[in-house]
Short mmCIF file of C-alpha atoms in Angstrom, two decimals:
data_model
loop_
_atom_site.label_atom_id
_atom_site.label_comp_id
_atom_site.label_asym_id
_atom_site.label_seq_id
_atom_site.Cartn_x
_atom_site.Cartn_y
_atom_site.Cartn_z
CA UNK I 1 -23.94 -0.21 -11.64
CA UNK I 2 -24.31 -3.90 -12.84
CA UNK I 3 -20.77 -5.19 -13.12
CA UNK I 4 -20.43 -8.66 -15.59
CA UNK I 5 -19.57 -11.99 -14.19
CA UNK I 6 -16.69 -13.59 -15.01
CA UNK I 7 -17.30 -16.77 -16.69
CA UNK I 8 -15.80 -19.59 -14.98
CA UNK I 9 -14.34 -21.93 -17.54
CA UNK I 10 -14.50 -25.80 -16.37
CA UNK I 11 -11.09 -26.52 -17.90
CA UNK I 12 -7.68 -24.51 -18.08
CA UNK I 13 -5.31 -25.43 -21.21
CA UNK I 14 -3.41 -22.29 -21.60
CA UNK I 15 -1.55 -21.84 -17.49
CA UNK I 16 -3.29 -24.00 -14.85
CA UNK I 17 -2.76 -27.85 -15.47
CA UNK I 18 -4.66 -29.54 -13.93
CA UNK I 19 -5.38 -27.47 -11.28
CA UNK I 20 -9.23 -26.92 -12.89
CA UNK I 21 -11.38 -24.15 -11.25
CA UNK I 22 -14.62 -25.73 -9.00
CA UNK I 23 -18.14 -25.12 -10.34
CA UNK I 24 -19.87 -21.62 -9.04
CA UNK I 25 -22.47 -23.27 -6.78
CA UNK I 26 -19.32 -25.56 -5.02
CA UNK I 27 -18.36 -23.13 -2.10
CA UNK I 28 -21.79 -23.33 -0.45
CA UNK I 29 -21.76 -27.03 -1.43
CA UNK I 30 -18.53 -28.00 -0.20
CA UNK I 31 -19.18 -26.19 3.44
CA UNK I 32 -22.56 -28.10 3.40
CA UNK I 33 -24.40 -24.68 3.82
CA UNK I 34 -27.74 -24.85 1.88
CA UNK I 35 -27.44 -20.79 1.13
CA UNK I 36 -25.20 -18.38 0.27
CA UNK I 37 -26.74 -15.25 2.24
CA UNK I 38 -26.98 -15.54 6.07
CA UNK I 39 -28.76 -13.34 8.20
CA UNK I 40 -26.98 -11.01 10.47
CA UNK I 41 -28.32 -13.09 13.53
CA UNK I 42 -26.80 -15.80 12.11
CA UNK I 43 -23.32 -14.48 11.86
CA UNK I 44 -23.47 -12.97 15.00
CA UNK I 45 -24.38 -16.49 16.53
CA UNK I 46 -21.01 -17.93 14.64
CA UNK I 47 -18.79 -14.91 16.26
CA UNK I 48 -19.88 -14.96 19.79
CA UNK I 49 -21.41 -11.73 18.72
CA UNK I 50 -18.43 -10.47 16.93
CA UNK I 51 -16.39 -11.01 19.79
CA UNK I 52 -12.98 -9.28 19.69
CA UNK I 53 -11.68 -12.80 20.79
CA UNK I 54 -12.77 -13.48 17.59
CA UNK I 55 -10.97 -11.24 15.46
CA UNK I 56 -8.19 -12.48 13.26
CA UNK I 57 -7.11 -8.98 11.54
CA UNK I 58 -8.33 -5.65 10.84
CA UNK I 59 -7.85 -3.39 7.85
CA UNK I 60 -9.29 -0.39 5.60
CA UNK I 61 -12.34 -2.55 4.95
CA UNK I 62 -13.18 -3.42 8.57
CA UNK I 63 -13.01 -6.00 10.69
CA UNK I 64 -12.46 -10.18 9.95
CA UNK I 65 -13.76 -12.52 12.59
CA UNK I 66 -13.17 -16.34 12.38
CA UNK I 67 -16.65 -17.37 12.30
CA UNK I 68 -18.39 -21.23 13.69
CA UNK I 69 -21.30 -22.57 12.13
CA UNK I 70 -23.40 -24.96 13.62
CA UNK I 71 -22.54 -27.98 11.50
CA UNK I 72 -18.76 -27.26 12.70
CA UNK I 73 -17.89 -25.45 9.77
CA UNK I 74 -15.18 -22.79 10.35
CA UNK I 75 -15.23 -19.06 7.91
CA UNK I 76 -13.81 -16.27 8.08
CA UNK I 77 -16.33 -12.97 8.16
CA UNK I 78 -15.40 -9.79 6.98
CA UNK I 79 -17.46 -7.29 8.35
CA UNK I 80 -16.82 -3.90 6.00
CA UNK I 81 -17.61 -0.72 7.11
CA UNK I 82 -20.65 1.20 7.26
CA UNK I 83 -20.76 4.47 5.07
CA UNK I 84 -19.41 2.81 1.72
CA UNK I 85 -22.44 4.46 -0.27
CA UNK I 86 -23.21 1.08 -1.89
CA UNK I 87 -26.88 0.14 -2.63
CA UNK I 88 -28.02 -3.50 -2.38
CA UNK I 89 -28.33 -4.25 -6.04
CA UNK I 90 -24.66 -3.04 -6.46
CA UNK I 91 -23.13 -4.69 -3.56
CA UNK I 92 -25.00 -7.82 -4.85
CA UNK I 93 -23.64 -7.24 -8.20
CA UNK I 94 -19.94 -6.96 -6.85
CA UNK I 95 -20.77 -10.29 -4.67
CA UNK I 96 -21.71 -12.05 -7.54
CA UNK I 97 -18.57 -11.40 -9.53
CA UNK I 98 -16.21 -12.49 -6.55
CA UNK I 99 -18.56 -15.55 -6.07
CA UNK I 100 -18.18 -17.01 -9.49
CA UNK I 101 -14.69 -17.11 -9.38
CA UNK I 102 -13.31 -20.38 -8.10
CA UNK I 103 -9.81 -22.20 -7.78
CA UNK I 104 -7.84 -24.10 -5.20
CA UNK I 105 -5.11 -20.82 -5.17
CA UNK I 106 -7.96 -18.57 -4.39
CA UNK I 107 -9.83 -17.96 -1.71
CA UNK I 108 -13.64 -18.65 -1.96
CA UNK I 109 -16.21 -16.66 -1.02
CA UNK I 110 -18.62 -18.83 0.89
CA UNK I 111 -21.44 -16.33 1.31
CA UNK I 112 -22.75 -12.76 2.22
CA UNK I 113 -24.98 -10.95 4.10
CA UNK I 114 -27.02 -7.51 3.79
CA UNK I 115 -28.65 -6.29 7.03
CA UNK I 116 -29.50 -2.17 6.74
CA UNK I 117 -26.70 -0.53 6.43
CA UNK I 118 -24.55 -3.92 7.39
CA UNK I 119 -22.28 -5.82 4.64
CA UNK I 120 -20.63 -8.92 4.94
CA UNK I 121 -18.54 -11.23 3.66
CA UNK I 122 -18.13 -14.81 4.19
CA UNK I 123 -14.74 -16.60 3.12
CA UNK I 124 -13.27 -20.25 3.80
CA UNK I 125 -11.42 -20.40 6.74
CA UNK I 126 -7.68 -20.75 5.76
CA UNK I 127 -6.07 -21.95 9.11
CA UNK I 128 -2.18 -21.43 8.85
CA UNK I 129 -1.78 -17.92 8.42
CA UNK I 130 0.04 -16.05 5.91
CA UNK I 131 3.47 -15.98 3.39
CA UNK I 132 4.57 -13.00 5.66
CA UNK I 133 4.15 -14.29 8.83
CA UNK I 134 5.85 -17.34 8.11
CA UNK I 135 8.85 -16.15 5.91
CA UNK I 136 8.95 -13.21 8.23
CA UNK I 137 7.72 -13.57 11.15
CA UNK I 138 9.76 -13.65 14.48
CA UNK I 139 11.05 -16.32 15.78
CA UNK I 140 9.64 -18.45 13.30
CA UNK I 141 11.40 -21.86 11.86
CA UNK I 142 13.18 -21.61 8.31
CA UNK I 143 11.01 -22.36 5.56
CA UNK I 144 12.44 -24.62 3.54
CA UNK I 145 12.75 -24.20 -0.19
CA UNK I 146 10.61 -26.92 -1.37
CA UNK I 147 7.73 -25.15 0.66
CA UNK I 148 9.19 -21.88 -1.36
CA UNK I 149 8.39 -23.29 -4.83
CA UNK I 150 5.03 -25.01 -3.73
CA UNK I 151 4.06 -21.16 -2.29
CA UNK I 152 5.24 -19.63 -5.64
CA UNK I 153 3.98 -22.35 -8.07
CA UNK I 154 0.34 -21.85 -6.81
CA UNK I 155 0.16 -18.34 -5.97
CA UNK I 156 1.24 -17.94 -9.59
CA UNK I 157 -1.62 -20.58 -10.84
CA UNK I 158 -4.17 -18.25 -8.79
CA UNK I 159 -3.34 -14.92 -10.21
CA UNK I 160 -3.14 -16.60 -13.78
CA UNK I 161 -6.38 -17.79 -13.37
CA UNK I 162 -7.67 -14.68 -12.24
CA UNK I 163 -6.23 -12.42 -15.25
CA UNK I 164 -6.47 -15.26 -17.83
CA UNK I 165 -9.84 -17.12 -17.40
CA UNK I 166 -11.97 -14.95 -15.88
CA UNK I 167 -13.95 -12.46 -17.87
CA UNK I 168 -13.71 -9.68 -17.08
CA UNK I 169 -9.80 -10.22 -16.10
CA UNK I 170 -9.73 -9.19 -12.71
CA UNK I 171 -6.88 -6.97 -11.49
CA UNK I 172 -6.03 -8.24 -7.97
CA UNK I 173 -4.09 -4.97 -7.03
CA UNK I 174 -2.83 -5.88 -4.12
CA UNK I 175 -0.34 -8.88 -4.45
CA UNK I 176 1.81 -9.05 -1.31
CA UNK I 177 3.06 -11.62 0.97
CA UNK I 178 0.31 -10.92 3.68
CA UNK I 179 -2.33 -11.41 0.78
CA UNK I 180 -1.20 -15.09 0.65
CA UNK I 181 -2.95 -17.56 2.78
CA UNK I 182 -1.75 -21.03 3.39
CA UNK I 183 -3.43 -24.02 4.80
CA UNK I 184 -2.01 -27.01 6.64
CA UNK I 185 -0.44 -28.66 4.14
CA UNK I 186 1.62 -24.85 3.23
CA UNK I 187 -0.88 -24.67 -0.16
CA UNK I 188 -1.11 -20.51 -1.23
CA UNK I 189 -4.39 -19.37 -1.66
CA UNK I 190 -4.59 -15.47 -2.51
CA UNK I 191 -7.09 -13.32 -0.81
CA UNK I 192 -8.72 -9.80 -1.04
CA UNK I 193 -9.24 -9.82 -5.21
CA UNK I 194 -12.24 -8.15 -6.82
CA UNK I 195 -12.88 -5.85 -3.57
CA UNK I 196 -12.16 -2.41 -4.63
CA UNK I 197 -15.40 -0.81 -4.05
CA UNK I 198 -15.74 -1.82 -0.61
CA UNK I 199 -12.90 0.19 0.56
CA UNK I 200 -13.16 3.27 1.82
CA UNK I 201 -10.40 5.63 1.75
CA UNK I 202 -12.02 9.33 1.10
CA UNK I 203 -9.73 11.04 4.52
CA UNK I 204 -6.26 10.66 2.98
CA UNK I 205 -4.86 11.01 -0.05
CA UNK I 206 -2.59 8.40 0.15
CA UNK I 207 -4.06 5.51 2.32
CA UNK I 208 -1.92 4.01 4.59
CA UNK I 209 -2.54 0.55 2.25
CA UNK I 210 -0.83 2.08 0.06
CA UNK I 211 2.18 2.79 2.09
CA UNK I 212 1.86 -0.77 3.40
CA UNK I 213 2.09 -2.00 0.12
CA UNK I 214 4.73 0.51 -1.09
CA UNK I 215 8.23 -2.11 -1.95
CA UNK I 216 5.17 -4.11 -4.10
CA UNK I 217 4.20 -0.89 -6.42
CA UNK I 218 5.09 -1.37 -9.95
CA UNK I 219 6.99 1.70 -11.75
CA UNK I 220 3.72 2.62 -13.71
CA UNK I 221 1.88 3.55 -10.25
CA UNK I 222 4.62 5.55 -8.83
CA UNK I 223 4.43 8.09 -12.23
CA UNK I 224 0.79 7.80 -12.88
CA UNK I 225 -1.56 5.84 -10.53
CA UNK I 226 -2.68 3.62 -12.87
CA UNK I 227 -2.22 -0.52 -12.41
CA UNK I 228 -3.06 -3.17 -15.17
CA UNK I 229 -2.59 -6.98 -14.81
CA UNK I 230 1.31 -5.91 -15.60
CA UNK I 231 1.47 -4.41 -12.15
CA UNK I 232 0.05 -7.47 -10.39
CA UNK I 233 3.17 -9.12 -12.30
CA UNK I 234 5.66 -6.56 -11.26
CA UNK I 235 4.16 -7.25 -7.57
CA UNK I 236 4.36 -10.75 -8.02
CA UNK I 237 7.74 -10.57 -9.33
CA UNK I 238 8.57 -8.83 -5.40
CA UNK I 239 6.92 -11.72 -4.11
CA UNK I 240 9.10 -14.23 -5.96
CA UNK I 241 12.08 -12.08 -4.27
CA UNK I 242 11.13 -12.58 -0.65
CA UNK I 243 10.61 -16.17 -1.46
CA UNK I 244 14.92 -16.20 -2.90
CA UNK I 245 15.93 -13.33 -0.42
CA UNK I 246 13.99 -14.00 2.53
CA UNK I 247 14.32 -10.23 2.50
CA UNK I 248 11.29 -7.66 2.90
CA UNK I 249 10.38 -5.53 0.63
CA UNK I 250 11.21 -2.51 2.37
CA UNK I 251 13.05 -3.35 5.26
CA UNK I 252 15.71 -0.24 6.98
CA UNK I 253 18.01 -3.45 8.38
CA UNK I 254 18.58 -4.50 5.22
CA UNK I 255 21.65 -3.15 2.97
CA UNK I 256 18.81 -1.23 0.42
CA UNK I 257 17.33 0.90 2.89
CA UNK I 258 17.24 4.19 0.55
CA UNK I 259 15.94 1.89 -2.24
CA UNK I 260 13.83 -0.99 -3.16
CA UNK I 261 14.44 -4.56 -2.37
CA UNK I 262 14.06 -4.64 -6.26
CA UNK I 263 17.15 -2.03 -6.99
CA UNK I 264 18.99 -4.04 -4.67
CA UNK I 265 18.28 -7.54 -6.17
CA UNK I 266 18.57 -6.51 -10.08
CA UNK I 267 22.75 -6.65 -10.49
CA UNK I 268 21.96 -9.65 -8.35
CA UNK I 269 19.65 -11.21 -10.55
CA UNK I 270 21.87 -10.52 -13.95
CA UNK I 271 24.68 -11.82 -12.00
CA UNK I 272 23.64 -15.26 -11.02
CA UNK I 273 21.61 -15.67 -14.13
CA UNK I 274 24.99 -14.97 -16.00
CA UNK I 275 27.08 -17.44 -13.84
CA UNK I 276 25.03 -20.32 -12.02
CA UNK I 277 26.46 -18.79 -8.72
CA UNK I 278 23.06 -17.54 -6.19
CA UNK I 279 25.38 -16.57 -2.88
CA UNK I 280 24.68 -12.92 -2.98
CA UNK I 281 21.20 -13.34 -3.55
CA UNK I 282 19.71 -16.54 -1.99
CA UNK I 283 18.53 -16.22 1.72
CA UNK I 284 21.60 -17.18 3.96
CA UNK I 285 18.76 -19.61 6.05
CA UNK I 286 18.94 -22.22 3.18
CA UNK I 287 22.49 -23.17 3.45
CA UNK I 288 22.50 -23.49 0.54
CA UNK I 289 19.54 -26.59 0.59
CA UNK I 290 17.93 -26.24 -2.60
CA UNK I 291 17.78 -26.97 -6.39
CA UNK I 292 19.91 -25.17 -8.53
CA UNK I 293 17.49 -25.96 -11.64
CA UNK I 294 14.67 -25.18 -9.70
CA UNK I 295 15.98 -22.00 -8.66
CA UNK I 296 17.56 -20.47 -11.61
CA UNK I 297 14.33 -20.98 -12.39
CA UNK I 298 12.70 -18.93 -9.64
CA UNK I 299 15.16 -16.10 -10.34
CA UNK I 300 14.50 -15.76 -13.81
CA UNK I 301 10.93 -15.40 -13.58
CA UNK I 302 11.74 -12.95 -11.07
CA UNK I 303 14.20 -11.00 -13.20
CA UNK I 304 11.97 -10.46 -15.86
CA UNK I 305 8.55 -9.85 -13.13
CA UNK I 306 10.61 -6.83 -12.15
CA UNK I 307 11.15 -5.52 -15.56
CA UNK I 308 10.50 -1.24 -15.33
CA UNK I 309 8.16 -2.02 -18.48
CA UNK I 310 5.02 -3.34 -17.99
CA UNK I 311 4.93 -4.19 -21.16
CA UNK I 312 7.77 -6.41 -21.39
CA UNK I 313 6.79 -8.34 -17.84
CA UNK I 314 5.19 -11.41 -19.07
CA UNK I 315 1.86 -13.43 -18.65
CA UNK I 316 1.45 -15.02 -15.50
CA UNK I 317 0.57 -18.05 -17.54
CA UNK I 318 4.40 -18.26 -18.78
CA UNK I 319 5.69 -17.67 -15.29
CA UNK I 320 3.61 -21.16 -14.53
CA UNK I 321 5.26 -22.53 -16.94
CA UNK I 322 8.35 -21.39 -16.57
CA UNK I 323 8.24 -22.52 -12.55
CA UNK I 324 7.00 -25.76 -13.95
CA UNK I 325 10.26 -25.98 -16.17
CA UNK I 326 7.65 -26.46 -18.79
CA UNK I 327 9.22 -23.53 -21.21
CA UNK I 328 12.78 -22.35 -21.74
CA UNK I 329 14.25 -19.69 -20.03
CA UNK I 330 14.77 -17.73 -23.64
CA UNK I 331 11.12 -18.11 -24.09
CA UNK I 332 10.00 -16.95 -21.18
CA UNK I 333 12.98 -14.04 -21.59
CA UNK I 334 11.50 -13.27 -25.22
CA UNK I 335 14.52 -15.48 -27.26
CA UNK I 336 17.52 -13.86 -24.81
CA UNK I 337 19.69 -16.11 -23.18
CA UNK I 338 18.86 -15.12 -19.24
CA UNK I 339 21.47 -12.71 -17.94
CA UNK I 340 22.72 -10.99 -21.21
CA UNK I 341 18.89 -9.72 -22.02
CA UNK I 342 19.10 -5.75 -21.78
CA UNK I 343 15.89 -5.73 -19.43
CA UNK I 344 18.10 -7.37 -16.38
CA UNK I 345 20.40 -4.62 -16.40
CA UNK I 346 19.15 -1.40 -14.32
CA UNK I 347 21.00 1.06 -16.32
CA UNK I 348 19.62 0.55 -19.88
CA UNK I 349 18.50 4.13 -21.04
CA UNK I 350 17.03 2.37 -24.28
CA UNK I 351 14.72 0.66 -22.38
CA UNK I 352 13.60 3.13 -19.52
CA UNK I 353 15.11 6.09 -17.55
CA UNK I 354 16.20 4.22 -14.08
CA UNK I 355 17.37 7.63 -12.83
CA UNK I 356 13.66 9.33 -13.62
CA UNK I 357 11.84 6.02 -11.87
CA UNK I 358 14.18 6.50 -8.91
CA UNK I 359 13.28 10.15 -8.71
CA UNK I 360 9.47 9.67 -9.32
CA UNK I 361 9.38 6.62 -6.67
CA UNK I 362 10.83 8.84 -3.84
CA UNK I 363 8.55 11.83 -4.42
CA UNK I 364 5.73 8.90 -4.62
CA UNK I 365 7.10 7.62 -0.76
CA UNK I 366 7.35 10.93 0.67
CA UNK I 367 3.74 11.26 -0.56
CA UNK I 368 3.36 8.06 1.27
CA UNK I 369 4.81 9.54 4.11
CA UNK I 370 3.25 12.73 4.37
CA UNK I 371 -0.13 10.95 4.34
CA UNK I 372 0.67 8.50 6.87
CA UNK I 373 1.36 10.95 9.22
CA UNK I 374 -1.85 12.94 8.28
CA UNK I 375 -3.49 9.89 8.22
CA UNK I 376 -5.60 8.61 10.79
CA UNK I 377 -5.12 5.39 13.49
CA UNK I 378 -7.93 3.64 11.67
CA UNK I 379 -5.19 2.66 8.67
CA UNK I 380 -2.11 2.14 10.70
CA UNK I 381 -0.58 -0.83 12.54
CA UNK I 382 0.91 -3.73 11.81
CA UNK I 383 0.30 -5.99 9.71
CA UNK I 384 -2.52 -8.62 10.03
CA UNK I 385 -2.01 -11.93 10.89
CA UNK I 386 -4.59 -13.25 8.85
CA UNK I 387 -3.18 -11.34 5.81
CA UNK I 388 -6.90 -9.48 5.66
CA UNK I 389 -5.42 -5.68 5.35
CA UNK I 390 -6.69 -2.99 3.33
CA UNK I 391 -6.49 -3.97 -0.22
CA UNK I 392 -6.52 -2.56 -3.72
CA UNK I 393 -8.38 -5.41 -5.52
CA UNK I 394 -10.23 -4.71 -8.42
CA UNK I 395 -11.90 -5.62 -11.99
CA UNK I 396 -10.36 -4.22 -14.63
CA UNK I 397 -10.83 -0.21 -15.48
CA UNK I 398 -11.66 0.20 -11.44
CA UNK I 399 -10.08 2.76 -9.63
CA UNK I 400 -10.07 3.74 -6.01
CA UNK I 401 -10.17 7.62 -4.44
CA UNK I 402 -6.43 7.78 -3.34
CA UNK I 403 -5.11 6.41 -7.38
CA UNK I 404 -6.99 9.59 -8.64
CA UNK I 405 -5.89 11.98 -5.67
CA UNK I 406 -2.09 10.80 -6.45
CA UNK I 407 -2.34 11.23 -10.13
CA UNK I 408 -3.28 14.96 -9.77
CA UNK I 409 -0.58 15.48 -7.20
CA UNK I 410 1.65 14.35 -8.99
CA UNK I 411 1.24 15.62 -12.68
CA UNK I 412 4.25 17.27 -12.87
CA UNK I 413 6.12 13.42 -12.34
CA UNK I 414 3.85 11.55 -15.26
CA UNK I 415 6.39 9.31 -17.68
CA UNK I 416 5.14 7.32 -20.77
CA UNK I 417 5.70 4.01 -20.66
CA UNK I 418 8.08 4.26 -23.98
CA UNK I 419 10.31 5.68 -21.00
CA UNK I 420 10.47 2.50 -18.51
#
């Protein structure tokens, strides 16, 4: 199935600045590669054979090696699985639409390769790891807030990008701290967008990416398995949490353990949005070292990320701008003055039924659970340290086995989303 490329605009006015997308042909350009297909020989050649020295992660696509070309040129190769049912023409299709999509907050797909029953993928090396492994990794130094905003700023330009200039929008699906590379200088670039179709996920009904990914899932998924743009906001909106918190998602040390990170953090949010004061709620490992401008901020964009209706989350273009301190507050809150808006407070029956989410999200983890244990080895482990784990990217209107396997478990827990 021929899927359309995006176009790639050569100018952003509406979220980006000046942060203006590179040409299509640049990637191949840039690494001074004179193709964008390599031969499997080739590849092998850069990984020592795909030597497990090699590896930097493994998830429900398959393997990543880092990857040496001759000219010194360092790439990461993602090697997917065999058995995906994809012809050539449509794996060159999907190729295609990831290729065209460039920016200096995404990752770039360099090249690919198609050898029998072989695919892979060739991304730019991004050489200092991931958000997660930095914010929480163990033993690791404090990041310090201005390092926060830069991380939040351009993750933010990346996903705008990629649901506001491209066309089709793509639906990342799969925004999470791990899915944020940085490079040397602590610059975000997102991985794993556009890759639905490669995934395979046909033995479980819930795949253990989702339950990796479970203190990210907007409300919508949790009653009906269904994500939009609005759910890459929600997951975003997490994000932007861990970043003020320096909490996890889900994390059983922390005082939320029978909830979200997000149920924990709303009265939170309302609270220092109301008065100025971010104690409860800003990571102790700050001391308190950071702007108070630049964080309220932080927090509101946060606050209103998180909102249960997708439909009242906003644009990722006005959370730019709103981290830019380029619009108010009240714009970006829809005219409210931040902290008395009805969508900060958790128990506004008006605007959704929390007690019906709550109910609907623990049915949705112990359907998480369940699989997990059913599930087998190949999904499990922790977390990459390349941030290269099974993901749920996808162009709009895709949708992946486990999505349509939860839905019809879990008819009897569909809400509209008049009700969030």
């Amino acid at each position: 199935m021929h899927v359309p490329s995006p176009a790639v605009h050569s100018s952003t006015d509406n979220s980006l600045g000046s942060d203006k997308p590179l040409q299509a042909t640049s990637a191949g350009i840039a690494f001074g590669l004179s193709q964008c297909t390599f031969s499997y020989e080739e590849l092998a050649l850069a990984t020592n054979g795909f030597s497990n020295s090699n590896i930097l992660g493994q998830g429900g696509f398959g393997y990543v090696h880092k990857g040496v070309f001759p000219n010194g040129k360092v790439v990461a190769i993602k090697q997917l699985k065999s058995g995906s049912g994809q012809g050539e023409r449509e794996f060159q299709a999907e190729v295609e639409t990831i290729s065209r999509v460039h920016h200096r907050h995404l990752v770039s797909l360099v090249g690919y390769c198609i050898s029998g029953d072989q695919r892979l993928l060739v991304y730019e090396f991004v050489p200092n790891n991931t958000l997660e492994f930095h914010l929480h990794g163990k033993d690791r130094p404090t990041m310090d807030w201005p390092t926060r905003l830069k991380i939040a700023l351009g993750s933010a330009k990346g996903l705008a990008y990629l649901h506001e200039d491209c066309h089709p929008k793509i639906i990342h699906r799969d925004i999470k701290a791990s899915n944020i590379l940085l490079d040397s200088d602590f610059e975000p670039k997102v991985a794993d967008f556009g890759l639905a179709r490669f995934s395979l996920d046909t033995d479980t009904h819930v795949s253990t990416r989702v339950m990796g990914t479970f203190g990210y899932l907007a409300p919508e998924y949790a009653a009906s398995g269904k994500l939009t743009e609005k759910s890459d906001v929600f997951s975003f909106g997490v994000m932007l949490l861990e970043l003020i918190t320096g909490h996890q998602p889900i994390d059983k040390t922390q005082s939320f353990t029978d909830d979200s990170m997000v149920d924990w953090a709303r009265p939170l949010l309302s609270q220092a949005l109301e008065n100025g004061n971010f104690d409860a709620l800003v990571d102790l490992k700050l001391q308190k070292n950071y702007n108070s401008d630049e964080m309220t901020r932080m927090v509101a964009c946060a606050a209103t990320c998180v909102r249960h209706s997708a439909r009242r989350r906003p644009r990722m273009s006005q959370v730019v701008r709103a981290l830019e301190g380029n619009i108010s507050l009240e714009d970006l809150n829809e005219g409210a003055t931040p902290g008395h808006s009805r969508v900060y407070s958790s128990f506004d029956s008006s605007s959704y039924d929390t007690m019906k989410y709550n109910e609907d999200l623990k049915k949705f983890r112990k359907l998480a659970l369940e699989s997990q244990e059913q599930g087998t080895s190949e999904y499990s482990g922790p977390s990459s340290e390349y941030g290269l784990h099974p993901s749920a990217s996808s162009s709009e209107g895709q949708r992946t086995t486990q999505e349509m396997e939860l839905e019809k478990k879990k008819s009897d827990t569909k809400i509209s989303d008049d009700s969030w």
